[in-house]
Amino acid sequence: MCGIIGYSGKLQAANVLLEGLRNLEYRGYDSAGISLFTKSGLKTYKAQGRLSQLEALLGENLPEGQCGIGHTRWATHGAPSNVNAHPHASGSITLVHNGILENYMELKEVLLKKGRVFASQTDTEVIAQWLDEEYQQAHEPIKAIRKTLKALKGSYALGILFAEHPGVIYAVRKDSPLIIGLGQGENLIASDITAILTYTRDYLLVEENEIAMITPEQAKIYSPEGEQLVKREPCRADWDIGAAQKGGYAHFMRKEIDEQPHALEATISPRVNNGQIDFSVDHVEDAFLSNFHSVQIVACGTAMHAGMIGKHLIESLARIPVSVNIASEYRYSNPIVGKDDLVIIVSQSGETADTLAALRLAKLHGARTLAIVNVVGSSIAREAERVLYTYAGPEIAVASTKAYSVQTAMFYLLALRIAYLSGNMDTDKIFRYVEKIQAISQMVKDSLKTAPICKEIAADLVDSSDLFYIGRGLDYCLSLEGSLKLKEISYLHSEAYAAGELKHGTISLITEKVPVIAVATQSSILEKMISNMREVKARGGFVVVICQAGSNIPEDAADRVIYLPDSVKDELLAPLAAIVPLQLIAYEIASLRGCDVDKPRNLAKSVTVE
Ligand code: M6R
């Protein structure tokens, strides 16, 4: 959701801001804008729609100036429009905002009583006007910002310009991400690392309500209370700019599907030591993973689907009860959780508002909290007691693919370690299993060879209006993920069902040529799946099945068969192979339908509001 970039340095700021906004596009937005200090003062340009609209407004000769802020807006308060786009100005203040101001009505009434007039419907303009009031009293940016923060309730990352202070950008955050990029004779602010990678890989994290100030030569952070400077070691991003570019692919999503073998290898190998699972590189000690009553997994969307696979793995390998919870439900559910439970929080971005709130609640109840996160230094990573980083690199497409695979892989590793520590598996058993885990990357590479048949099947399915996915056990979890992938990027309606549930209602929707994608990777229940597929076929449905190499699928049970590679050496690992054709089918259908695959409508990559 919303993206922020700010630049102060030697280059033409308009170029830097536009490039930064381009790199933030993946977060999802419906309008964009920039403000910069020019020879004739502070100028603002904003436009509804894609960045190309803003570029058209700016014209060929970009306004000149070496310091400015930019923003991509995902509408919350007020429709997408030119006037609601950021930056917002009041008096000598111009600012951009990510997050939601919860008490904006209350503050707006106070300002209205003072005779102030509002141009937009946004909560952000309320912040600009409030800050302007404070600045008129204090005449000093930091004092005015600090006083304003006392009035704000909600989440915010702010980039602020004061007309009297050309070349200086102020920034502050609470519950929304913000970093400072450190360059040579130039500094930046940004809502995420991908926006600054062209200029620097060194950055400072800004903690809640600290006030940052950047100029070309300086990047200072002031503590929330008082005026003292905070000393902080810079972080270094190990993502390079190439990882955040398409590299010849038509879409990021397709590139990221192909990156899965590498991401899996990068995530698994640091945690394997002498044929055993070892989390010492992550400082997750054995005591932390021992002696708990239950495991509660909490996440949203695709991350939650990875958690569902995690439940199967931990329960079957370690025989410990696990629940999987949707974060937005968990946070309001008064959960039964305490110091004897391990709460595992899963998030690619590490910034998902509901997941972060669920983590805070679990901590409040005294639970042990372990995060599985992709973005280093994100809020969830910082707030959880322990963190296991996945090494997927930047995931730019809104539809999560490689992040799902590495989250799932992390659950294999965790399940094995917990199984060992709980006495359920000995080192020999683990050793044999780890050998198979180390072959996962090759298995997924082999699974990518299903791409041509997935393309053909996509052409068969592209004109459908409703699709169904069915599976049992692990395959049901996969079905949910396959269905989510399809609907979010292709806008086709689809639903996933536990295969045995179909005849309890949904089968009434199966008529001539209605597509049903059956995931059937588990041999112990293959016969049951074949019966369910026959039930669909008997009603005229069109069945596509994804199954293990060598599975015997009778002709009357399926129209198309996708065989997984014979390098799937253990059925428990089959989800990591089977997810690939599910992702590819969704991708190919969305491409054939001409959808904006990487930036589907209404969606944001990182959902930082409730
Ligand atoms: O960043 P997170 O993993 O916390 O995001 C959770 C969901 O918003 C995310 O997985 C979403 O469902 C994806 N767009 C699905 O592809």
PDB file of C-alpha atoms in Angstrom, residues 31-176:
ATOM      1  CA  SER A  31      -2.614   8.096  -7.763  1.00  0.00           C
ATOM      2  CA  ALA A  32       0.852   9.553  -7.439  1.00  0.00           C
ATOM      3  CA  GLY A  33       2.573  12.855  -6.804  1.00  0.00           C
ATOM      4  CA  ILE A  34       5.833  14.654  -6.109  1.00  0.00           C
ATOM      5  CA  SER A  35       6.891  17.933  -4.491  1.00  0.00           C
ATOM      6  CA  LEU A  36      10.288  19.497  -4.910  1.00  0.00           C
ATOM      7  CA  PHE A  37      12.232  22.601  -4.111  1.00  0.00           C
ATOM      8  CA  THR A  38      12.745  24.517  -7.363  1.00  0.00           C
ATOM      9  CA  LYS A  39      14.319  27.916  -8.028  1.00  0.00           C
ATOM     10  CA  SER A  40      10.859  29.423  -7.776  1.00  0.00           C
ATOM     11  CA  GLY A  41       9.917  27.680  -4.550  1.00  0.00           C
ATOM     12  CA  LEU A  42       8.254  24.462  -3.481  1.00  0.00           C
ATOM     13  CA  LYS A  43       6.229  22.953  -6.352  1.00  0.00           C
ATOM     14  CA  THR A  44       3.782  20.028  -6.273  1.00  0.00           C
ATOM     15  CA  TYR A  45       2.552  17.832  -9.134  1.00  0.00           C
ATOM     16  CA  LYS A  46       0.010  15.054  -8.667  1.00  0.00           C
ATOM     17  CA  ALA A  47      -2.247  12.917 -10.795  1.00  0.00           C
ATOM     18  CA  GLN A  48      -4.849  10.205 -10.427  1.00  0.00           C
ATOM     19  CA  GLY A  49      -4.070   6.876 -12.095  1.00  0.00           C
ATOM     20  CA  ARG A  50      -0.807   5.239 -13.048  1.00  0.00           C
ATOM     21  CA  LEU A  51       2.597   6.918 -12.909  1.00  0.00           C
ATOM     22  CA  SER A  52       2.362   7.571 -16.633  1.00  0.00           C
ATOM     23  CA  GLN A  53      -0.348  10.151 -15.834  1.00  0.00           C
ATOM     24  CA  LEU A  54       2.008  11.968 -13.494  1.00  0.00           C
ATOM     25  CA  GLU A  55       4.786  11.761 -16.086  1.00  0.00           C
ATOM     26  CA  ALA A  56       2.461  13.227 -18.705  1.00  0.00           C
ATOM     27  CA  LEU A  57       1.631  16.083 -16.343  1.00  0.00           C
ATOM     28  CA  LEU A  58       5.317  16.793 -15.721  1.00  0.00           C
ATOM     29  CA  GLY A  59       6.079  16.797 -19.450  1.00  0.00           C
ATOM     30  CA  GLU A  60       9.441  16.249 -21.099  1.00  0.00           C
ATOM     31  CA  ASN A  61      11.273  19.001 -19.239  1.00  0.00           C
ATOM     32  CA  LEU A  62      11.130  17.880 -15.671  1.00  0.00           C
ATOM     33  CA  PRO A  63      11.103  20.627 -13.049  1.00  0.00           C
ATOM     34  CA  GLU A  64      14.611  21.284 -11.762  1.00  0.00           C
ATOM     35  CA  GLY A  65      15.573  20.868  -8.128  1.00  0.00           C
ATOM     36  CA  GLN A  66      17.681  18.574  -5.997  1.00  0.00           C
ATOM     37  CA  CYS A  67      15.429  17.813  -3.079  1.00  0.00           C
ATOM     38  CA  GLY A  68      11.890  16.507  -2.933  1.00  0.00           C
ATOM     39  CA  ILE A  69       9.382  13.889  -1.821  1.00  0.00           C
ATOM     40  CA  GLY A  70       7.138  11.527  -3.795  1.00  0.00           C
ATOM     41  CA  HIS A  71       4.214   9.254  -3.032  1.00  0.00           C
ATOM     42  CA  THR A  72       2.017   6.564  -4.519  1.00  0.00           C
ATOM     43  CA  ARG A  73      -1.422   6.560  -2.853  1.00  0.00           C
ATOM     44  CA  TRP A  74      -3.754   3.613  -2.261  1.00  0.00           C
ATOM     45  CA  ALA A  75      -7.042   5.304  -1.361  1.00  0.00           C
ATOM     46  CA  THR A  76      -8.434   4.886   2.148  1.00  0.00           C
ATOM     47  CA  HIS A  77     -10.036   8.260   3.036  1.00  0.00           C
ATOM     48  CA  GLY A  78     -11.528   9.829  -0.082  1.00  0.00           C
ATOM     49  CA  ALA A  79     -11.712   8.415  -3.596  1.00  0.00           C
ATOM     50  CA  PRO A  80      -8.706   8.212  -5.906  1.00  0.00           C
ATOM     51  CA  SER A  81      -8.473  11.711  -7.458  1.00  0.00           C
ATOM     52  CA  ASN A  82      -6.001  14.451  -8.290  1.00  0.00           C
ATOM     53  CA  VAL A  83      -6.964  16.436  -5.238  1.00  0.00           C
ATOM     54  CA  ASN A  84      -6.744  13.500  -2.808  1.00  0.00           C
ATOM     55  CA  ALA A  85      -3.362  12.424  -4.178  1.00  0.00           C
ATOM     56  CA  HIS A  86      -0.315  13.243  -2.029  1.00  0.00           C
ATOM     57  CA  PRO A  87       1.679  15.427  -1.292  1.00  0.00           C
ATOM     58  CA  HIS A  88      -0.690  17.616   0.733  1.00  0.00           C
ATOM     59  CA  ALA A  89       0.192  21.158   1.657  1.00  0.00           C
ATOM     60  CA  SER A  90      -0.769  23.690   4.299  1.00  0.00           C
ATOM     61  CA  GLY A  91       1.018  27.013   4.786  1.00  0.00           C
ATOM     62  CA  SER A  92       4.704  26.334   4.421  1.00  0.00           C
ATOM     63  CA  ILE A  93       4.316  22.579   4.994  1.00  0.00           C
ATOM     64  CA  THR A  94       4.112  19.887   2.341  1.00  0.00           C
ATOM     65  CA  LEU A  95       3.958  16.214   3.285  1.00  0.00           C
ATOM     66  CA  VAL A  96       3.309  12.650   2.211  1.00  0.00           C
ATOM     67  CA  HIS A  97       1.770  10.006   4.467  1.00  0.00           C
ATOM     68  CA  ASN A  98       1.449   6.227   4.608  1.00  0.00           C
ATOM     69  CA  GLY A  99      -0.975   4.765   7.134  1.00  0.00           C
ATOM     70  CA  ILE A 100      -4.291   5.772   8.647  1.00  0.00           C
ATOM     71  CA  LEU A 101      -4.997   8.610  11.035  1.00  0.00           C
ATOM     72  CA  GLU A 102      -7.713   7.168  13.281  1.00  0.00           C
ATOM     73  CA  ASN A 103      -8.720  10.403  15.031  1.00  0.00           C
ATOM     74  CA  TYR A 104      -8.736  12.546  11.907  1.00  0.00           C
ATOM     75  CA  MET A 105     -12.411  13.553  12.303  1.00  0.00           C
ATOM     76  CA  GLU A 106     -11.793  14.771  15.827  1.00  0.00           C
ATOM     77  CA  LEU A 107      -8.728  16.791  14.736  1.00  0.00           C
ATOM     78  CA  LYS A 108     -10.486  18.089  11.650  1.00  0.00           C
ATOM     79  CA  GLU A 109     -13.328  19.491  13.784  1.00  0.00           C
ATOM     80  CA  VAL A 110     -10.845  21.382  15.935  1.00  0.00           C
ATOM     81  CA  LEU A 111      -9.232  22.808  12.797  1.00  0.00           C
ATOM     82  CA  LEU A 112     -12.595  23.661  11.210  1.00  0.00           C
ATOM     83  CA  LYS A 113     -13.528  25.613  14.334  1.00  0.00           C
ATOM     84  CA  LYS A 114     -10.361  27.636  13.834  1.00  0.00           C
ATOM     85  CA  GLY A 115     -11.678  28.564  10.398  1.00  0.00           C
ATOM     86  CA  ARG A 116      -9.475  26.245   8.383  1.00  0.00           C
ATOM     87  CA  VAL A 117     -10.710  25.040   5.012  1.00  0.00           C
ATOM     88  CA  PHE A 118      -9.885  21.636   3.523  1.00  0.00           C
ATOM     89  CA  ALA A 119      -9.226  20.946  -0.129  1.00  0.00           C
ATOM     90  CA  SER A 120      -9.321  17.131   0.055  1.00  0.00           C
ATOM     91  CA  GLN A 121     -11.187  14.361   1.846  1.00  0.00           C
ATOM     92  CA  THR A 122      -8.007  12.790   3.170  1.00  0.00           C
ATOM     93  CA  ASP A 123      -6.852  12.166   6.715  1.00  0.00           C
ATOM     94  CA  THR A 124      -3.404  13.285   5.514  1.00  0.00           C
ATOM     95  CA  GLU A 125      -4.427  16.881   4.897  1.00  0.00           C
ATOM     96  CA  VAL A 126      -5.512  17.008   8.547  1.00  0.00           C
ATOM     97  CA  ILE A 127      -1.937  16.167   9.549  1.00  0.00           C
ATOM     98  CA  ALA A 128      -0.554  18.849   7.220  1.00  0.00           C
ATOM     99  CA  GLN A 129      -2.882  21.499   8.656  1.00  0.00           C
ATOM    100  CA  TRP A 130      -2.265  20.466  12.249  1.00  0.00           C
ATOM    101  CA  LEU A 131       1.478  20.590  11.702  1.00  0.00           C
ATOM    102  CA  ASP A 132       1.106  24.011  10.089  1.00  0.00           C
ATOM    103  CA  GLU A 133      -0.694  25.252  13.229  1.00  0.00           C
ATOM    104  CA  GLU A 134       2.088  23.929  15.445  1.00  0.00           C
ATOM    105  CA  TYR A 135       4.793  25.311  13.155  1.00  0.00           C
ATOM    106  CA  GLN A 136       3.261  28.772  13.277  1.00  0.00           C
ATOM    107  CA  GLN A 137       3.684  28.608  17.073  1.00  0.00           C
ATOM    108  CA  ALA A 138       7.059  26.881  17.320  1.00  0.00           C
ATOM    109  CA  HIS A 139       8.817  28.252  14.198  1.00  0.00           C
ATOM    110  CA  GLU A 140      11.061  25.194  14.423  1.00  0.00           C
ATOM    111  CA  PRO A 141      10.401  21.975  12.461  1.00  0.00           C
ATOM    112  CA  ILE A 142      11.393  19.368  15.053  1.00  0.00           C
ATOM    113  CA  LYS A 143       9.452  21.011  17.879  1.00  0.00           C
ATOM    114  CA  ALA A 144       6.413  21.378  15.639  1.00  0.00           C
ATOM    115  CA  ILE A 145       6.587  17.753  14.487  1.00  0.00           C
ATOM    116  CA  ARG A 146       6.965  16.479  18.031  1.00  0.00           C
ATOM    117  CA  LYS A 147       3.941  18.472  19.215  1.00  0.00           C
ATOM    118  CA  THR A 148       1.915  17.249  16.252  1.00  0.00           C
ATOM    119  CA  LEU A 149       2.763  13.611  16.977  1.00  0.00           C
ATOM    120  CA  LYS A 150       1.209  13.977  20.411  1.00  0.00           C
ATOM    121  CA  ALA A 151      -2.136  14.696  18.745  1.00  0.00           C
ATOM    122  CA  LEU A 152      -2.068  11.827  16.214  1.00  0.00           C
ATOM    123  CA  LYS A 153      -3.705   8.449  16.797  1.00  0.00           C
ATOM    124  CA  GLY A 154      -3.162   5.738  14.222  1.00  0.00           C
ATOM    125  CA  SER A 155      -0.381   4.656  11.914  1.00  0.00           C
ATOM    126  CA  TYR A 156       1.875   6.906   9.933  1.00  0.00           C
ATOM    127  CA  ALA A 157       5.084   7.250   8.009  1.00  0.00           C
ATOM    128  CA  LEU A 158       5.542  10.888   7.035  1.00  0.00           C
ATOM    129  CA  GLY A 159       7.961  12.659   4.702  1.00  0.00           C
ATOM    130  CA  ILE A 160       7.810  16.409   5.331  1.00  0.00           C
ATOM    131  CA  LEU A 161       9.174  19.524   3.608  1.00  0.00           C
ATOM    132  CA  PHE A 162       9.169  22.987   5.171  1.00  0.00           C
ATOM    133  CA  ALA A 163       9.276  25.786   2.577  1.00  0.00           C
ATOM    134  CA  GLU A 164      11.730  27.768   4.750  1.00  0.00           C
ATOM    135  CA  HIS A 165      14.166  24.832   4.861  1.00  0.00           C
ATOM    136  CA  PRO A 166      15.096  23.989   1.279  1.00  0.00           C
ATOM    137  CA  GLY A 167      17.191  20.852   0.835  1.00  0.00           C
ATOM    138  CA  VAL A 168      15.967  19.311   4.104  1.00  0.00           C
ATOM    139  CA  ILE A 169      13.519  16.403   4.479  1.00  0.00           C
ATOM    140  CA  TYR A 170      12.029  15.470   7.833  1.00  0.00           C
ATOM    141  CA  ALA A 171      10.529  12.048   8.425  1.00  0.00           C
ATOM    142  CA  VAL A 172       8.824  10.155  11.197  1.00  0.00           C
ATOM    143  CA  ARG A 173       6.990   6.830  11.556  1.00  0.00           C
ATOM    144  CA  LYS A 174       4.702   4.751  13.766  1.00  0.00           C
ATOM    145  CA  ASP A 175       3.331   1.347  12.698  1.00  0.00           C
ATOM    146  CA  SER A 176       4.236   2.062   9.053  1.00  0.00           C
TER     147      SER A 176
END
